[in-house]
């Protein structure tokens, strides 16, 4: 069974996207752990490890992604959990995506991405 | 027998003869047509046969109860709406420059966007603020930042709207303090604080304290302002964010009015006279793309609020029954794909707001789905309003769509469905109870989920997203906030803390703590005292957190 | 280091991985559990059950806080239903406990009920053993108290708290569902709400009848508010009193023995089931069997009896 943590780092309360993804991933047959808004990178990483998830999906709309997304990847690495795959979404300018990928965020889904693209990513990544 | 036939009989004839022939050969594009919110739309609307009595009772005249046609007797023939662009980013210095630019461009009011740490009561140096300082608005830590923010802007001349909720009392106190330093007395200040905590629990998420102490702070502000800052709009009861979270048009006004009912009931509960504060309540709605549904929504909302205030709360003053509202075009309708199309969307939404009789308007910039708006985009957005006001002609008569069979039918239907929701929430014991049960959140989420599914399966078309798509170059010239900004802000904060009278600060915070613990003291004067001594937003909010505790969201999925 | 060592050394990753293995019915599962078994039996297992919206997660949050204050290490297993349609699940209970997430003495794990029959209770039982062997002193299992699965989960616990709230019609639901029988301590949560005292009286009344029949001591019924963090100290005291008393009267050992018996029985039946499944190749044969019933050749009991009899004979079991 594939387990996915959908997490909202930072302070923005716009959880429409995160909740949609959580629900859609559930409907796609995954087990989704959702922990609400205002999660620190530290608590996201501990949660990911305790829950033994395969993926962490980060959603952020405030513009703090360049700081907070890489921090999650970094902390996972520190805790010897770099096998957990991190992807992200929200209001992310295209020009930031190469930076985020370089920092270890494997995929970035901007607004309007069909859910199928996300599930395709998950399935493809699982095959590896 | 006479040949006279009623309209409905004629309609049946028409359906049998004229319509059927065409339908057989050319079926309609969809089996069912729905509004932007997913409500069914009939093929054709007919005269409703409304009597004069019913007209007067339900529709009436502009400036008269029940205000369906508008809250002022002359509407835009007298004065256009206030064009108010929500703006703010980075440091107080940068935002100050942007405000001055907007005022020079003919904007008539200021609208301050604060960054998230400010909205949640954290100073820039708090660990929770990491990555967020100055991102979605301006960072305010102390009175010092507020002084810079309004430097060179005479506060007796502009009206200022502040999107601030949980710590609204603190920011209002800072505003008063800056004004007094400029030599402007409190009674001259005009503007609005959002101060609408209920919708934060429902949809927007920048809450701090649990409902009970939050409602107390709101009452404190109502009471303080009714005496000291009489021209200030003490709350902006907001449906905007409820809609952004994915609600329907009906849910937007229903939940907003239910929030309004809760605020009024609470204030009356602590002994305030309804007419002493109700005239300063203002509202804030969204404008989406379904132009006619939106117009009907605004009209229905005014009608319901008037009835609520008159019948439920026995308001006597006309002003207490009038729903005055600000509108912002719908952020969630903007697409990251082909962003220039957003200019067209915003134009339609502008028309909706204006045809719906808004008192002020913010038009979104085309690039908001991508980043903070650039100066050029903000200009186009403001120009959109100016064109609607000066060139479109829709401002020359009042409520020009009234009498459209469709608009009147839609207004009635939205009003009646919203009323059902309001009654349901009342039987639950009011909005606080409904929020605690997760009722409003669940209703909104179900609508949001439905909408998104419709977009995904293509039954709802979003131009450039699921149809008419093109390969695009990534957009250029997006505004970026300098990530080193936090360092600058933290240094500034350290300086303030080093230069202020720290003994006085401690004393004022102690007094605030004591006041917060005693349940009936008005906290506004204590907060005002603390901000004047340069106690920081984080320090003040921290004291209140200690006493009041923090709200814990319940996940509704 | 293999997983068993990791679990025993308290490695969070190791524990988390091992729980996933048993949840996924991995082939290593049996060896792991057997190896860990001798190291179990030290933790106290608390069950928290009650209808949705009763404030269970918030209550667990309060209980974690108290146990941590006493220096005990706490693990929580929060169980939510899987979607019968997609098999997926949304697990959100830990949200209420998230402030403990960075406390190293607290481990929280969300589990979905998943589809397979009785699966979640077996998996939960194994997860408890893993956490027990990892050195957690208190293990709290949170689940929605309706249905057979939940009752099976509850049977894994040394003590069961049944959480009820006024004004939800729970009183009646609870009595109908028979869950009143599983509770050792009854918590009337949200005591600030109207009707809390009345609910308490009603519950005491129903328990009075039950206890009069069984001759047991009356179960504690406590008022609390997990939201306001009130009545929690009294609750925690009652829990520890109950456990202490159960230990002195021997009821505790008796309960654990019962539990082990049930567990062994469950393993036995699932093994037998599995075994026969393989030998009779039900998956491939079932279509044919059904057809033979449908066209009147045989009847359901007759068919199964003949298949089993043949199996027993062929393998010289009898």
mmCIF file of N, CA and C in Angstrom, chain A residues 45-46 48-49 52-56 69-87 103-106 121 125 128, chain C residues 13 17:
data_model
loop_
_atom_site.group_PDB
_atom_site.id
_atom_site.type_symbol
_atom_site.label_atom_id
_atom_site.label_comp_id
_atom_site.label_asym_id
_atom_site.label_seq_id
_atom_site.Cartn_x
_atom_site.Cartn_y
_atom_site.Cartn_z
ATOM 1 N N UNK A 45 8.815 16.341 8.636
ATOM 2 C CA UNK A 45 9.782 15.252 8.470
ATOM 3 C C UNK A 45 9.552 14.159 9.517
ATOM 4 N N UNK A 46 9.326 14.552 10.756
ATOM 5 C CA UNK A 46 9.062 13.543 11.785
ATOM 6 C C UNK A 46 7.800 12.754 11.416
ATOM 7 N N UNK A 48 6.519 12.240 8.463
ATOM 8 C CA UNK A 48 6.789 11.372 7.310
ATOM 9 C C UNK A 48 7.470 10.085 7.763
ATOM 10 N N UNK A 49 8.403 10.222 8.689
ATOM 11 C CA UNK A 49 9.149 9.046 9.144
ATOM 12 C C UNK A 49 8.279 8.150 10.025
ATOM 13 N N UNK A 52 5.916 6.306 8.015
ATOM 14 C CA UNK A 52 6.567 5.490 6.983
ATOM 15 C C UNK A 52 5.940 5.706 5.604
ATOM 16 N N UNK A 53 5.877 6.944 5.201
ATOM 17 C CA UNK A 53 5.265 7.245 3.908
ATOM 18 C C UNK A 53 6.275 7.039 2.778
ATOM 19 N N UNK A 54 5.740 6.867 1.585
ATOM 20 C CA UNK A 54 6.586 6.739 0.408
ATOM 21 C C UNK A 54 6.826 8.109 -0.225
ATOM 22 N N UNK A 55 5.832 8.986 -0.058
ATOM 23 C CA UNK A 55 5.915 10.310 -0.675
ATOM 24 C C UNK A 55 5.506 11.394 0.317
ATOM 25 N N UNK A 56 6.101 12.571 0.129
ATOM 26 C CA UNK A 56 5.609 13.752 0.833
ATOM 27 C C UNK A 56 5.229 14.775 -0.224
ATOM 28 N N UNK A 69 10.595 24.256 1.062
ATOM 29 C CA UNK A 69 10.649 22.950 0.386
ATOM 30 C C UNK A 69 12.036 22.313 0.530
ATOM 31 N N UNK A 70 13.105 23.045 0.183
ATOM 32 C CA UNK A 70 14.434 22.433 0.318
ATOM 33 C C UNK A 70 14.750 22.030 1.757
ATOM 34 N N UNK A 71 14.219 22.781 2.698
ATOM 35 C CA UNK A 71 14.482 22.459 4.110
ATOM 36 C C UNK A 71 13.930 21.072 4.459
ATOM 37 N N UNK A 72 12.770 20.743 3.918
ATOM 38 C CA UNK A 72 12.178 19.424 4.175
ATOM 39 C C UNK A 72 13.088 18.325 3.623
ATOM 40 N N UNK A 73 13.558 18.526 2.387
ATOM 41 C CA UNK A 73 14.435 17.521 1.768
ATOM 42 C C UNK A 73 15.714 17.363 2.592
ATOM 43 N N UNK A 74 16.239 18.489 3.004
ATOM 44 C CA UNK A 74 17.477 18.504 3.780
ATOM 45 C C UNK A 74 17.318 17.726 5.094
ATOM 46 N N UNK A 75 16.225 18.001 5.790
ATOM 47 C CA UNK A 75 15.989 17.330 7.076
ATOM 48 C C UNK A 75 15.762 15.832 6.892
ATOM 49 N N UNK A 76 15.090 15.461 5.797
ATOM 50 C CA UNK A 76 14.889 14.040 5.525
ATOM 51 C C UNK A 76 16.246 13.363 5.350
ATOM 52 N N UNK A 77 17.126 14.052 4.641
ATOM 53 C CA UNK A 77 18.454 13.514 4.399
ATOM 54 C C UNK A 77 19.183 13.338 5.732
ATOM 55 N N UNK A 78 19.097 14.369 6.562
ATOM 56 C CA UNK A 78 19.752 14.325 7.873
ATOM 57 C C UNK A 78 19.268 13.144 8.704
ATOM 58 N N UNK A 79 17.979 12.839 8.549
ATOM 59 C CA UNK A 79 17.406 11.761 9.359
ATOM 60 C C UNK A 79 17.492 10.431 8.633
ATOM 61 N N UNK A 80 18.342 10.362 7.632
ATOM 62 C CA UNK A 80 18.567 9.115 6.938
ATOM 63 C C UNK A 80 17.290 8.609 6.271
ATOM 64 N N UNK A 81 16.521 9.523 5.731
ATOM 65 C CA UNK A 81 15.257 9.124 5.119
ATOM 66 C C UNK A 81 15.128 9.735 3.724
ATOM 67 N N UNK A 82 16.251 9.816 3.029
ATOM 68 C CA UNK A 82 16.202 10.477 1.721
ATOM 69 C C UNK A 82 15.532 9.614 0.666
ATOM 70 N N UNK A 83 15.156 8.379 1.049
ATOM 71 C CA UNK A 83 14.395 7.557 0.096
ATOM 72 C C UNK A 83 12.945 8.024 -0.003
ATOM 73 N N UNK A 84 12.496 8.841 0.928
ATOM 74 C CA UNK A 84 11.133 9.374 0.839
ATOM 75 C C UNK A 84 11.116 10.464 -0.236
ATOM 76 N N UNK A 85 10.194 10.294 -1.162
ATOM 77 C CA UNK A 85 10.177 11.174 -2.333
ATOM 78 C C UNK A 85 9.343 12.426 -2.051
ATOM 79 N N UNK A 86 9.919 13.572 -2.365
ATOM 80 C CA UNK A 86 9.233 14.829 -2.088
ATOM 81 C C UNK A 86 8.772 15.477 -3.388
ATOM 82 N N UNK A 87 7.503 15.862 -3.429
ATOM 83 C CA UNK A 87 7.033 16.686 -4.537
ATOM 84 C C UNK A 87 6.278 17.888 -3.973
ATOM 85 N N UNK A 103 17.308 21.103 -5.715
ATOM 86 C CA UNK A 103 17.341 20.903 -4.262
ATOM 87 C C UNK A 103 16.687 19.587 -3.836
ATOM 88 N N UNK A 104 16.222 18.824 -4.804
ATOM 89 C CA UNK A 104 15.715 17.489 -4.453
ATOM 90 C C UNK A 104 14.203 17.346 -4.419
ATOM 91 N N UNK A 105 13.494 18.371 -4.833
ATOM 92 C CA UNK A 105 12.043 18.225 -4.959
ATOM 93 C C UNK A 105 11.811 17.626 -6.343
ATOM 94 N N UNK A 106 11.318 16.399 -6.370
ATOM 95 C CA UNK A 106 11.369 15.660 -7.638
ATOM 96 C C UNK A 106 10.381 16.146 -8.679
ATOM 97 N N UNK A 121 2.882 10.470 -11.977
ATOM 98 C CA UNK A 121 4.205 10.676 -11.384
ATOM 99 C C UNK A 121 4.456 9.655 -10.276
ATOM 100 N N UNK A 125 7.223 6.732 -10.428
ATOM 101 C CA UNK A 125 8.297 6.807 -9.443
ATOM 102 C C UNK A 125 8.367 5.512 -8.624
ATOM 103 N N UNK A 128 10.421 2.658 -10.255
ATOM 104 C CA UNK A 128 11.884 2.770 -10.188
ATOM 105 C C UNK A 128 12.496 1.921 -9.087
ATOM 106 N N UNK C 13 12.592 5.051 12.492
ATOM 107 C CA UNK C 13 12.470 4.505 11.136
ATOM 108 C C UNK C 13 12.229 3.000 11.175
ATOM 109 N N UNK C 17 8.962 1.267 9.720
ATOM 110 C CA UNK C 17 9.109 0.284 8.648
ATOM 111 C C UNK C 17 8.467 -1.041 9.032
#
